Short mmCIF file of C-alpha atoms in Angstrom, two decimals:
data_model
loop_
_atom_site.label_atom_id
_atom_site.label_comp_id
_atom_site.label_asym_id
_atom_site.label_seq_id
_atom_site.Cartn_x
_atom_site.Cartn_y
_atom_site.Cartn_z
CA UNK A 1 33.15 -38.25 7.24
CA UNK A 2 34.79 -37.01 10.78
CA UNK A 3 35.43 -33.65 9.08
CA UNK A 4 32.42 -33.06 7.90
CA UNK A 5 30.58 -34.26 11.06
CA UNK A 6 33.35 -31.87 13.22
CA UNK A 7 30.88 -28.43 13.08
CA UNK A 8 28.03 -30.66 14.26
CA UNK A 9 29.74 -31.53 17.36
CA UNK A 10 31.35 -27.88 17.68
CA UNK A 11 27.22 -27.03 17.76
CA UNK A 12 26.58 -29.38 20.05
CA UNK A 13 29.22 -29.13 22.70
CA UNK A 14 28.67 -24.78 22.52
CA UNK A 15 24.94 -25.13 23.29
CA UNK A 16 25.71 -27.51 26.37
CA UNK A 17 25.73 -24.77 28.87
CA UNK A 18 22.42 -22.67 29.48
CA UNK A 19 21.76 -19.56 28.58
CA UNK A 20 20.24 -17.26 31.53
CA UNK A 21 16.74 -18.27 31.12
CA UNK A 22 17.39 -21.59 31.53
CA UNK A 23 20.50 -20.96 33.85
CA UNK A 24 17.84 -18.92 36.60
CA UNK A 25 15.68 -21.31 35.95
CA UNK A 26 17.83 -23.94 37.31
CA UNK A 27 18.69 -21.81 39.81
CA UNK A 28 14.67 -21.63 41.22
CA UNK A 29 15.02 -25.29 41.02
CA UNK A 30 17.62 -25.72 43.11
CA UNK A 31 16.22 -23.11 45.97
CA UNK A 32 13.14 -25.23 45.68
CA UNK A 33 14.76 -28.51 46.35
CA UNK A 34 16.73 -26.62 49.50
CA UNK A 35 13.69 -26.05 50.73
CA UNK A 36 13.05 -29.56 51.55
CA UNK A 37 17.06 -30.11 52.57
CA UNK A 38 17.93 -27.18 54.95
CA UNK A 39 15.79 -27.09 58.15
CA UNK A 40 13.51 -23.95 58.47
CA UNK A 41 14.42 -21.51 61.04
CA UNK A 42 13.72 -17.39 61.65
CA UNK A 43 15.00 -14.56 63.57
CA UNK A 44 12.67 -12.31 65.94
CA UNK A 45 12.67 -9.22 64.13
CA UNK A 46 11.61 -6.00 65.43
CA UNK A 47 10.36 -2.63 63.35
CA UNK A 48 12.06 0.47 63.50
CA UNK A 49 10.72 3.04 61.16
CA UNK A 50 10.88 1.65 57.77
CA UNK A 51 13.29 -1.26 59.18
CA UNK A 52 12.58 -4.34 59.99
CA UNK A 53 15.73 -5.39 62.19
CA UNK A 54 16.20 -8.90 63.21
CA UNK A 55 17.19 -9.04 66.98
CA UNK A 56 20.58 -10.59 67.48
CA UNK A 57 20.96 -14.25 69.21
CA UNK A 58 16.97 -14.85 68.35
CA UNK A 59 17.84 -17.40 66.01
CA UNK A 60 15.21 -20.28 66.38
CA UNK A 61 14.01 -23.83 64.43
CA UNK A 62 10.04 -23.35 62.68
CA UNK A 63 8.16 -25.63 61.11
CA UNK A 64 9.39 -25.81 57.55
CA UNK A 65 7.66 -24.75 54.61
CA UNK A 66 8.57 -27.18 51.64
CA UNK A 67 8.29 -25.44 48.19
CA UNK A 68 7.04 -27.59 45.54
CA UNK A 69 6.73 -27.19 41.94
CA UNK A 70 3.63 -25.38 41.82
CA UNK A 71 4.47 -23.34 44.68
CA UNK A 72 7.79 -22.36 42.76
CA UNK A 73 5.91 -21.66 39.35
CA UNK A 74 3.73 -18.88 41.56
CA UNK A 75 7.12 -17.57 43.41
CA UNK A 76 8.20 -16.68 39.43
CA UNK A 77 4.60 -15.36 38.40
CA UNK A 78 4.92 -13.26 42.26
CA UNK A 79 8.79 -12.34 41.26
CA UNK A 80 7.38 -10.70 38.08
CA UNK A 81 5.05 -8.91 40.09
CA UNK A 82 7.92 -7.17 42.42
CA UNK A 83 9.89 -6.00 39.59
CA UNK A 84 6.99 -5.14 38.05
CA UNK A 85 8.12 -1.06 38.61
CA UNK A 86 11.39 -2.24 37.14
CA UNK A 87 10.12 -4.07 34.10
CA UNK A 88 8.02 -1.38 33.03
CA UNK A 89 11.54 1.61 34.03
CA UNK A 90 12.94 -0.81 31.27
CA UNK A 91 10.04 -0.53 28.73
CA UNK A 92 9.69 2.84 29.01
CA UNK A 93 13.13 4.33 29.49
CA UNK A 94 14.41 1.83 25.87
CA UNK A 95 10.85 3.28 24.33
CA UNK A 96 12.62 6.73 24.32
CA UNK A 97 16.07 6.34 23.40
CA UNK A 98 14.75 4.16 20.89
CA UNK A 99 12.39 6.75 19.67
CA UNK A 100 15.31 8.63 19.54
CA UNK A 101 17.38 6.92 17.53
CA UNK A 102 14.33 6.08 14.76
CA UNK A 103 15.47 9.41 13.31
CA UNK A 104 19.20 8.50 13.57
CA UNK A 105 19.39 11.31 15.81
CA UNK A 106 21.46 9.73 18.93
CA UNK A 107 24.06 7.60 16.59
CA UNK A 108 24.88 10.68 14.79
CA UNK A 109 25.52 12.92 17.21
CA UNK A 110 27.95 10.55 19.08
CA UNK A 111 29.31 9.70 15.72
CA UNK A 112 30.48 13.49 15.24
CA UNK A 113 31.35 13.91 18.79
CA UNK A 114 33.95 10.77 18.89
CA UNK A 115 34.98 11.98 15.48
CA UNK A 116 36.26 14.94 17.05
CA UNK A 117 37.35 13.52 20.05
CA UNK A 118 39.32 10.75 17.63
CA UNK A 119 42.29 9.62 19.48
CA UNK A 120 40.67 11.01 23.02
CA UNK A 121 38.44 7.93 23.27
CA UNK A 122 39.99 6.93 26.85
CA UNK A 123 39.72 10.60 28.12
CA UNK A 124 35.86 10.48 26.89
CA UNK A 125 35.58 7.24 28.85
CA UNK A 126 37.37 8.74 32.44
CA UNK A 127 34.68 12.08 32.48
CA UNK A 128 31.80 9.07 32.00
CA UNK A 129 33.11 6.62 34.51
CA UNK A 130 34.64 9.03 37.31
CA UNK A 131 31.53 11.19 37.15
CA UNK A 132 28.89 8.35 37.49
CA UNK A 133 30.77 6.68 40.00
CA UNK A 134 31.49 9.53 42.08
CA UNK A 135 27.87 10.75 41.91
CA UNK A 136 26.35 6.99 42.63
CA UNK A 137 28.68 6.66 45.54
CA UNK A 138 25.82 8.83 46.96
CA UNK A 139 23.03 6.58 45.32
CA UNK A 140 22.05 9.22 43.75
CA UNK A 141 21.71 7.00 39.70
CA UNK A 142 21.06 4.29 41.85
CA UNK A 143 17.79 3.68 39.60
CA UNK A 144 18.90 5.23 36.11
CA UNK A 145 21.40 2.50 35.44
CA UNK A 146 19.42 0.33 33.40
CA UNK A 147 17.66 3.41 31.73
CA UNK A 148 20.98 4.79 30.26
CA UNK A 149 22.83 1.74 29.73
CA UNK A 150 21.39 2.15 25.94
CA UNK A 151 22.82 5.53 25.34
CA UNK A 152 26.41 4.31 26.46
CA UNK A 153 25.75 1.09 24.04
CA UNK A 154 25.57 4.07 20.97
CA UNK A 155 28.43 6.11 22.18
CA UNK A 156 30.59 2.51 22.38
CA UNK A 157 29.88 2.14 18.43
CA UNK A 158 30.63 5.97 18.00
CA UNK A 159 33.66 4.89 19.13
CA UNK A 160 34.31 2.21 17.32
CA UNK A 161 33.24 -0.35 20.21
CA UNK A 162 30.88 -2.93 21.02
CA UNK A 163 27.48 -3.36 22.64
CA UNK A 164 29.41 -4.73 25.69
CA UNK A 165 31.95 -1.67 26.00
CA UNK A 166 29.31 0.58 26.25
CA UNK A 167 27.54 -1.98 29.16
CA UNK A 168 31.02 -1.31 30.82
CA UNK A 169 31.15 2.08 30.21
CA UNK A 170 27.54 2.87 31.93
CA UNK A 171 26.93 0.15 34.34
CA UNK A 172 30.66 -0.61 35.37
CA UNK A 173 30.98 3.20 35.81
CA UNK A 174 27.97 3.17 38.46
CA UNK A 175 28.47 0.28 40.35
CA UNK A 176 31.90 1.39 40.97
CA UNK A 177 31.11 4.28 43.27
CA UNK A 178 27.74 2.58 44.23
CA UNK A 179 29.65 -0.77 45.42
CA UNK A 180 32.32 1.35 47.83
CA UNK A 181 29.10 4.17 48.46
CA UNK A 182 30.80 6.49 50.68
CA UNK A 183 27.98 8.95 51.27
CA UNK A 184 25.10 6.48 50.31
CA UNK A 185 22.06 6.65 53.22
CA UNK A 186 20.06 3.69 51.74
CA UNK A 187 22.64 1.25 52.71
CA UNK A 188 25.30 2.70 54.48
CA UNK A 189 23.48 5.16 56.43
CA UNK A 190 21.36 2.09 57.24
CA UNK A 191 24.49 -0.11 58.09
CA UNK A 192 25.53 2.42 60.78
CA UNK A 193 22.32 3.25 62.21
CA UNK A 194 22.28 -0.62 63.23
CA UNK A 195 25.45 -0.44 63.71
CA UNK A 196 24.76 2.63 66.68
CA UNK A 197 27.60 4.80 64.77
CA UNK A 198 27.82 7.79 63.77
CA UNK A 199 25.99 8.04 60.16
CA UNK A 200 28.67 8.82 57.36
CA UNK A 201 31.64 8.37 60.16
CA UNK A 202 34.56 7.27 58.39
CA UNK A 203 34.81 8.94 55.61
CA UNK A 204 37.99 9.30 54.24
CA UNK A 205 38.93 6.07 53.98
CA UNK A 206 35.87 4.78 52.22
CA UNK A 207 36.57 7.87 49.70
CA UNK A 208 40.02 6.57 49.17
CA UNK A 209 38.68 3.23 48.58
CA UNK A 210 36.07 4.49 46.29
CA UNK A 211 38.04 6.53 44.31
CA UNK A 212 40.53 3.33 44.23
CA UNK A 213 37.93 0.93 42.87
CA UNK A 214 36.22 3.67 40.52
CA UNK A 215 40.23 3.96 38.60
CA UNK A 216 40.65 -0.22 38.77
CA UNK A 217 37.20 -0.42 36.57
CA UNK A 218 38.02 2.30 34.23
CA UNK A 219 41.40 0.82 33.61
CA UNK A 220 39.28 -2.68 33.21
CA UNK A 221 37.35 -0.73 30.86
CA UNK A 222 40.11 0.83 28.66
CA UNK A 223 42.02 -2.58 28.26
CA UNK A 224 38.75 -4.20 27.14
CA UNK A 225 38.54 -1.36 24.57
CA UNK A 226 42.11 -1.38 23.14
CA UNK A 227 41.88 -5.49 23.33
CA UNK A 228 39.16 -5.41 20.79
CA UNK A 229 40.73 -2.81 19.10
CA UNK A 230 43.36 -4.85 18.17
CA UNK A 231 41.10 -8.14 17.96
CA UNK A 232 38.05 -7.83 16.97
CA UNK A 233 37.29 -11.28 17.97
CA UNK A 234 38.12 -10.70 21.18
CA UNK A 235 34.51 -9.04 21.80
CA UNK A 236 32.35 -10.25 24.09
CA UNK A 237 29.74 -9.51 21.40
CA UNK A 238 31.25 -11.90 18.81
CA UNK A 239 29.47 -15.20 17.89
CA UNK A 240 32.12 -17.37 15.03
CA UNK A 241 31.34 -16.20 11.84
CA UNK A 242 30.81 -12.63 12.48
CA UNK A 243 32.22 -10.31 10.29
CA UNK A 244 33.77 -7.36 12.68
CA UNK A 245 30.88 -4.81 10.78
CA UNK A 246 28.30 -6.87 13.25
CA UNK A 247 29.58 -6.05 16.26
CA UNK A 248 31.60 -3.44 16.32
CA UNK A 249 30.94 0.32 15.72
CA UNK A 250 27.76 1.58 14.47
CA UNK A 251 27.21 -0.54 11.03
CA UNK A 252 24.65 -3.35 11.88
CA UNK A 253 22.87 -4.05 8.46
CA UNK A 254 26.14 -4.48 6.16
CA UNK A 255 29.66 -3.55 5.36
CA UNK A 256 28.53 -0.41 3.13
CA UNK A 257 27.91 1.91 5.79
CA UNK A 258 28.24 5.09 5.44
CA UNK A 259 31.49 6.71 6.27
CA UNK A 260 31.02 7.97 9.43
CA UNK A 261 33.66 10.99 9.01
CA UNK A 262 30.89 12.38 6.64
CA UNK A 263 27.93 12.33 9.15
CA UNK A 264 26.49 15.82 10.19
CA UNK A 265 23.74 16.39 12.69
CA UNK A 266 20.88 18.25 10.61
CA UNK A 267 18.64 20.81 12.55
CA UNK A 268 16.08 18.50 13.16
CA UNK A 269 18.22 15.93 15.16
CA UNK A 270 20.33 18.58 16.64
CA UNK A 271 17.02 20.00 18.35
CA UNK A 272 16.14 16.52 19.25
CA UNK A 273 19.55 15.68 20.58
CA UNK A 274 19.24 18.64 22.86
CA UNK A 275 15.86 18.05 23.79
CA UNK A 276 16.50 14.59 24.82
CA UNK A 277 20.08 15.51 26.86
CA UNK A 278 17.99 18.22 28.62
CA UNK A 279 15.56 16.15 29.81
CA UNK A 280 18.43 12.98 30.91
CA UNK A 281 20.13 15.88 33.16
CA UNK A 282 16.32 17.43 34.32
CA UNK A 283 14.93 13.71 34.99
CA UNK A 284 18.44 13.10 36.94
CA UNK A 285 18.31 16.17 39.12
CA UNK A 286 14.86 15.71 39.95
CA UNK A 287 15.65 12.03 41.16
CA UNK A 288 18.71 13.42 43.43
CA UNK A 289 16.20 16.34 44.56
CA UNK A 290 12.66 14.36 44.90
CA UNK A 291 14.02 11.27 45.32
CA UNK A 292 12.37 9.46 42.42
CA UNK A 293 11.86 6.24 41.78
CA UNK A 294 11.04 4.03 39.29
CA UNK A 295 7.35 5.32 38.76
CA UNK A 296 8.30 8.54 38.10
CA UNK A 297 11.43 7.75 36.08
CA UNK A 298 9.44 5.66 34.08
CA UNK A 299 6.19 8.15 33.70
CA UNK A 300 9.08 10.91 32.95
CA UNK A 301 10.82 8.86 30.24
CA UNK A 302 7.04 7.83 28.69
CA UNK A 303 6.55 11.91 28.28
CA UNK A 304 9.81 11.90 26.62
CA UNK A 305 9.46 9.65 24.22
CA UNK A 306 6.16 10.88 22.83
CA UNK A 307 7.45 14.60 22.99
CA UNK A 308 11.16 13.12 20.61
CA UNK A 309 8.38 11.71 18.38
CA UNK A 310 6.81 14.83 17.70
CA UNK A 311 9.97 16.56 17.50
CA UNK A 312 11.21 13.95 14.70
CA UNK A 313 8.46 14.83 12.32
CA UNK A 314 6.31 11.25 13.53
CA UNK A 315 2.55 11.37 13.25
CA UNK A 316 0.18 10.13 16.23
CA UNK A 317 0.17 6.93 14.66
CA UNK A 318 3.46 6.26 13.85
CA UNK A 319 4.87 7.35 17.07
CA UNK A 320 2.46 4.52 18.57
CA UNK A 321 3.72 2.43 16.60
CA UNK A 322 7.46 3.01 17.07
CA UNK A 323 7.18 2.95 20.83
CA UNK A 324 5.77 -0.37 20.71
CA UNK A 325 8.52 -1.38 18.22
CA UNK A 326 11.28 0.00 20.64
CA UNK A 327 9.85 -1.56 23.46
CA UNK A 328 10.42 -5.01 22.09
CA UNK A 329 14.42 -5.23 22.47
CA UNK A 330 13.78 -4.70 25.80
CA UNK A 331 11.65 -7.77 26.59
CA UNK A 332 14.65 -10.32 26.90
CA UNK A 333 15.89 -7.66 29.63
CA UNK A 334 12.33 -7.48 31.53
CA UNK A 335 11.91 -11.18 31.37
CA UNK A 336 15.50 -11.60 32.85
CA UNK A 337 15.08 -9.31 36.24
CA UNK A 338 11.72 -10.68 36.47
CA UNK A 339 13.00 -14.14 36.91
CA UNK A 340 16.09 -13.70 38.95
CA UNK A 341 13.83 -12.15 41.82
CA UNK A 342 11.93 -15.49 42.21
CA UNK A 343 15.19 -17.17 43.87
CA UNK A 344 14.91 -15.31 47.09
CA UNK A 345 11.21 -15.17 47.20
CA UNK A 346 11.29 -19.02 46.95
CA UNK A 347 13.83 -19.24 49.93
CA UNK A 348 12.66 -16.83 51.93
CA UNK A 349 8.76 -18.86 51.35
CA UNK A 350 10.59 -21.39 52.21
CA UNK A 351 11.33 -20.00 55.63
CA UNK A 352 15.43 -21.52 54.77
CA UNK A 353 16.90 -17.91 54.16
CA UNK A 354 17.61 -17.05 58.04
CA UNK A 355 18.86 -20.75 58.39
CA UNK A 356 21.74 -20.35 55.35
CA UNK A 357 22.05 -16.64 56.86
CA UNK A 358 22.79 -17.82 60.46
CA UNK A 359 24.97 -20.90 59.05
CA UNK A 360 27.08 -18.29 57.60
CA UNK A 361 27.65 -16.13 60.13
CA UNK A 362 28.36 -18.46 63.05
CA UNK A 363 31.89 -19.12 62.04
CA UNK A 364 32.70 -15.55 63.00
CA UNK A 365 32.50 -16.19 66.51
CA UNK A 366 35.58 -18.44 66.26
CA UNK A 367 37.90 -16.63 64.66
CA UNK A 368 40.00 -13.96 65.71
CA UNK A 369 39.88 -9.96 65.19
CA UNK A 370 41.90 -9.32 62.21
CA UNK A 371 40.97 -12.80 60.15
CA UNK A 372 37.21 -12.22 61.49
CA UNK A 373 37.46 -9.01 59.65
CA UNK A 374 38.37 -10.37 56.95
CA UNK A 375 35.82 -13.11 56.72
CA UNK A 376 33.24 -10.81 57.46
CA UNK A 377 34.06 -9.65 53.77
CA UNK A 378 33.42 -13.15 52.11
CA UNK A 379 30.31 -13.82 54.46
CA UNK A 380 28.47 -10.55 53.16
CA UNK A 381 29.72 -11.30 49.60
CA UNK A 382 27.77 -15.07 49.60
CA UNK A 383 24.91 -13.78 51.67
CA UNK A 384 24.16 -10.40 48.87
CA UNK A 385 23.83 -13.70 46.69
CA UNK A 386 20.57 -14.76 48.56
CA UNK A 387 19.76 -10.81 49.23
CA UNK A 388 20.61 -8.84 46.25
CA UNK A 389 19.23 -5.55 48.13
CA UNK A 390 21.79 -3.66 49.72
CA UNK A 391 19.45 -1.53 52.78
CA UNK A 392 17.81 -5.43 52.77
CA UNK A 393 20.90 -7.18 53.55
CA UNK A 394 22.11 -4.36 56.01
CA UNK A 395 19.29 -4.91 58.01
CA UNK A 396 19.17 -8.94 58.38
CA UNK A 397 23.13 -8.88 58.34
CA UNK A 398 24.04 -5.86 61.06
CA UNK A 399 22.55 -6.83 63.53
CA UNK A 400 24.18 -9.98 63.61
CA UNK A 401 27.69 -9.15 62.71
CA UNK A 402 27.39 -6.43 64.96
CA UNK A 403 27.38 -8.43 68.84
CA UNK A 404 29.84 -10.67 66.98
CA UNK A 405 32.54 -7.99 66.10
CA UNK A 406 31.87 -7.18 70.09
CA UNK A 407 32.57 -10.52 70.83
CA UNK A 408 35.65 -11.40 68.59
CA UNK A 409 36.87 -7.53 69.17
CA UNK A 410 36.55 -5.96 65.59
CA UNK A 411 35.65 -2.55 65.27
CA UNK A 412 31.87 -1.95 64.66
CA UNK A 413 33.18 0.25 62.05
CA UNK A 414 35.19 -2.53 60.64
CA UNK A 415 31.99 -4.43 60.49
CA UNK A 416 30.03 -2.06 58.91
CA UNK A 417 33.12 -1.61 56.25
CA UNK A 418 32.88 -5.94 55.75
CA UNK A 419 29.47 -5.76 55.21
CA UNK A 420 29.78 -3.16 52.45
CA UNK A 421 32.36 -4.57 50.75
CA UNK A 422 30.64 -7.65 50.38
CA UNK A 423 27.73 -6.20 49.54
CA UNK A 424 28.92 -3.63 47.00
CA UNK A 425 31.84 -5.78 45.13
CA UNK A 426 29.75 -9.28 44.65
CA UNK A 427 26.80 -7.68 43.12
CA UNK A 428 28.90 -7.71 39.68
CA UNK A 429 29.20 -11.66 39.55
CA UNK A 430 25.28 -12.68 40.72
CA UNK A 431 22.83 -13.94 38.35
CA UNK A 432 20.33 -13.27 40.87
CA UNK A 433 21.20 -9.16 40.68
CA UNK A 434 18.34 -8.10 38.22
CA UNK A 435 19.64 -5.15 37.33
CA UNK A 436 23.12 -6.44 36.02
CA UNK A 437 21.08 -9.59 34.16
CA UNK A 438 18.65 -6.62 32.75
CA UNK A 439 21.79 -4.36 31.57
CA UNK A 440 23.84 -7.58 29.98
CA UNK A 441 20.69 -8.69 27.93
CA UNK A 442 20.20 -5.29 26.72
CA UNK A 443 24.04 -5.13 26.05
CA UNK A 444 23.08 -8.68 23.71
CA UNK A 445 25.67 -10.58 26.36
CA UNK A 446 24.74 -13.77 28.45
CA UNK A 447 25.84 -14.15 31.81
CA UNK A 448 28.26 -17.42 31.50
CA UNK A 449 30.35 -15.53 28.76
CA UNK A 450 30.00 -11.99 31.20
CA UNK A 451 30.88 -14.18 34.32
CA UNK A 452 34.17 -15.94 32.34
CA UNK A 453 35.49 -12.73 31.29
CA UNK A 454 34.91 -10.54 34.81
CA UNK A 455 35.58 -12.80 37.93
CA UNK A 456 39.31 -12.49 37.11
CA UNK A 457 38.48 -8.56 37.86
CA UNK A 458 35.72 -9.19 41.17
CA UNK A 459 38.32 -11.57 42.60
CA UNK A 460 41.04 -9.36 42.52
CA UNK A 461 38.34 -6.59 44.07
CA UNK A 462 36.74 -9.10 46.71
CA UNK A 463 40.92 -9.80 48.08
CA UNK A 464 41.97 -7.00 48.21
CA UNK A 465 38.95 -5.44 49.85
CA UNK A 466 39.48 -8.13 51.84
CA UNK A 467 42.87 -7.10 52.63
CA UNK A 468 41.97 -3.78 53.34
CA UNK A 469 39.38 -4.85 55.76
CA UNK A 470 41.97 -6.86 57.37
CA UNK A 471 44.50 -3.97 57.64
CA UNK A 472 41.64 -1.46 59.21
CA UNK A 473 41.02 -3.78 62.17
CA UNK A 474 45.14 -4.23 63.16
CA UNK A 475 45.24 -0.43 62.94
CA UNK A 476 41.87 -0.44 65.07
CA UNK A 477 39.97 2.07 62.85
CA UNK A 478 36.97 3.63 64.49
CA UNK A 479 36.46 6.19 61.94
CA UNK A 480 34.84 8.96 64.44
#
């Protein structure tokens, strides 16, 4: 009887911890109840252009604003509403490369392509990686990540991989540059304007550090590959009782695939291949040169997919009908950035987010130079928890850490090198980063499995950025 009652309790004890609805949902909870623990407070905060910059030592007690459960339920509906440009990026941008693939098109074509390049796969993976995260150290894909993180998911089975390699592949490749930006003016062009430094002063450093971080995650990335190459089971993918033809390369229906050395691009998907690739690169460029957002990312991708339907042979109704279809995998991924945008709306209508932000920072003025430098790195990291936006952050954070690096003695550059570390390197281990939630449910991965597997790697990033940090103040780097 205790054998046969053993899977029961397996069942049980697997389904104890939640998955990320339920896990955000818990975590709106639990800003709602801080609402009524953590005194409200504000900073003075005065506009500059676009800015709004708090004004440094303006810290002051207000009369709280409790959150209760209806006002919480409304913070979600409102969070919904904010990523609503997002939400609809994600609809629109999966429409098309799903509209794509109806015809096989995209899976072939990276079939035949890692069928030549057999062998090569880790070469493949370092022109991918080195060339997102060298052009997103600008910010320049800052808003395509979520829109190609499909395409990498059907090179990753061309290869042989998993849904999860090809999340790594895409979104690991971006954040990379993004996280050590050296040339990015949304947040640190912003960081240094507060800062009253030179804009892009510094650079060579940050490139070195970029660069750095940009070979540690492609090296992540290969041993994650070869792991599961070896052990199937190893995949972040796998679920007990999958057979490896589930998860892994391009079969999803059965074992009787066909034998992907025989695939051949016909004429038809070839033109559609090239149609689709041309307008990737043309929607790119014009986001670098126009500075797009997601409106126009998402109105661009919404052309494209109607335009791949008529190119695969679809009919007016059927290519309605398929874009509706392909728009349904991404739901879980809407739902999830949705959500995890309600946290900080419910703090900050709270009126407790400048009180945990000032609690934060006021060890700082205790410390010395070099270990203030260094803490100035974990600070920013647990603050971009409560403020996910990087140009948001940089404008409530600056202008406090920067009369406090005056005071201890660390460099404002220092400062403004702490604060984008922190910001950059802890945005791959928060639930409350919608984009990264939005990517891993597309990728068919839930956060507490994600989290397990890469806080080994964001540790090891967060000290020795930390280190680094540390080791720029005793040399006294100004970086004019």
């Amino acid at each position: 009887m205790a054998k046969e009652n053993a899977p029961v309790m397996k069942e049980k004890k697997k389904n104890r911890f939640p998955d990320v609805y339920a896990l955000l949902f818990i975590l709106c909870i639990a800003a709602m109840v801080l609402t009524w623990i953590i005194p409200a407070g504000a900073f003075d905060r005065v506009a500059e252009g676009s800015i709004n910059r708090v004004v440094a030592g303006s810290f002051h007690y207000i009369d709280g604003v409790p959150q209760n459960p209806w006002d919480m339920l409304q913070c979600i509906y409102q969070g919904f509403i904010n990523s609503s440009s997002t939400i609809f990026m994600i609809f629109f941008c999966g429409a098309a490369i799903g509209m794509l693939e109806e015809s096989k098109s995209l899976s072939t074509a990276f079939t035949v392509m890692a069928n030549k390049l057999r062998g090569k796969e880790a070469i493949s993976m370092a022109v991918i990686m080195f060339g997102l995260g060298l052009g997103n150290s600008a910010g320049v894909f800052g808003n395509l990540g979520i829109a190609i993180v499909p395409i990498g998911i059907y090179l990753a089975r061309a290869m042989n991989g998993d849904d999860f390699l090809g999340f790594l592949i895409i979104y690991f490749g971006l954040m990379s540059g993004f996280s050590i930006g050296f040339a990015n003016p949304g947040i640190l062009g912003v960081a240094q304007t507060i800062a009253e430094i030179p804009i892009f002063s510094g650079t060579l450093p940050r490139l070195i550090c970029c660069v750095a971080n940009i070979t540690f995650l492609y090296i992540v990335t290969v041993f994650y590959y070869k792991r599961i190459q070896k052990d199937p089971t190893c995949s972040l993918n796998y679920e007990p009782g999958m057979q490896p033809y589930q998860y892994i390369g391009n079969a999803r229906s059965g074992g009787n695939a066909e034998d992907p050395s025989k695939l051949k691009l016909n004429k038809r998907q070839a033109i559609v291949v090239v149609f689709f690739l041309v307008a990737v690169v043309a929607c790119v460029s014009l986001t670098i040169i126009n500075s797009w957002g997601t409106k126009q990312i998402s109105a661009w991708f919404l052309g494209t997919a109607v335009i791949v339907g008529i190119l695969s042979g679809f009919g007016m109704n059927d290519i309605a009908k398929k874009f509706i279809k392909n728009c349904a995998p991404m739901v879980s991924a809407s739902f999830v950035v949705g959500i995890a945008s309600s946290v900080a709306l419910i703090l900050s209508n709270g009126q407790v987010m400048d009180t945990i932000v000032n609690a934060l920072s006021a060890p700082l003025a205790q410390m010395g130079a070099v270990a203030g430098a260094g803490f100035m790195v974990v600070i920013n990291a647990l603050i971009n928890i409560l403020i996910p936006s990087g140009s948001g952050q940089a404008a409530v954070v600056m202008p406090l850490m920067t009369p406090i690096a005056d005071l201890v003695g660390i460099t404002r550059q220092v400062a403004v090198q702490a604060f984008q570390f922190g910001d950059g390197l802890s945005n791959l281990a928060t639930p409350l980063n919608g984009p990264l939630m939005g990517c891993l449910a597309i990728a068919g991965v839930s956060f507490p499995k994600y989290f397990k597997w890469a806080i080994k790697f964001i540790l090891i990033e967060i000290a020795v950025a930390t280190i680094v940090t540390m080791g720029l103040q005793a040399a006294g780097w100004v970086g004019y």
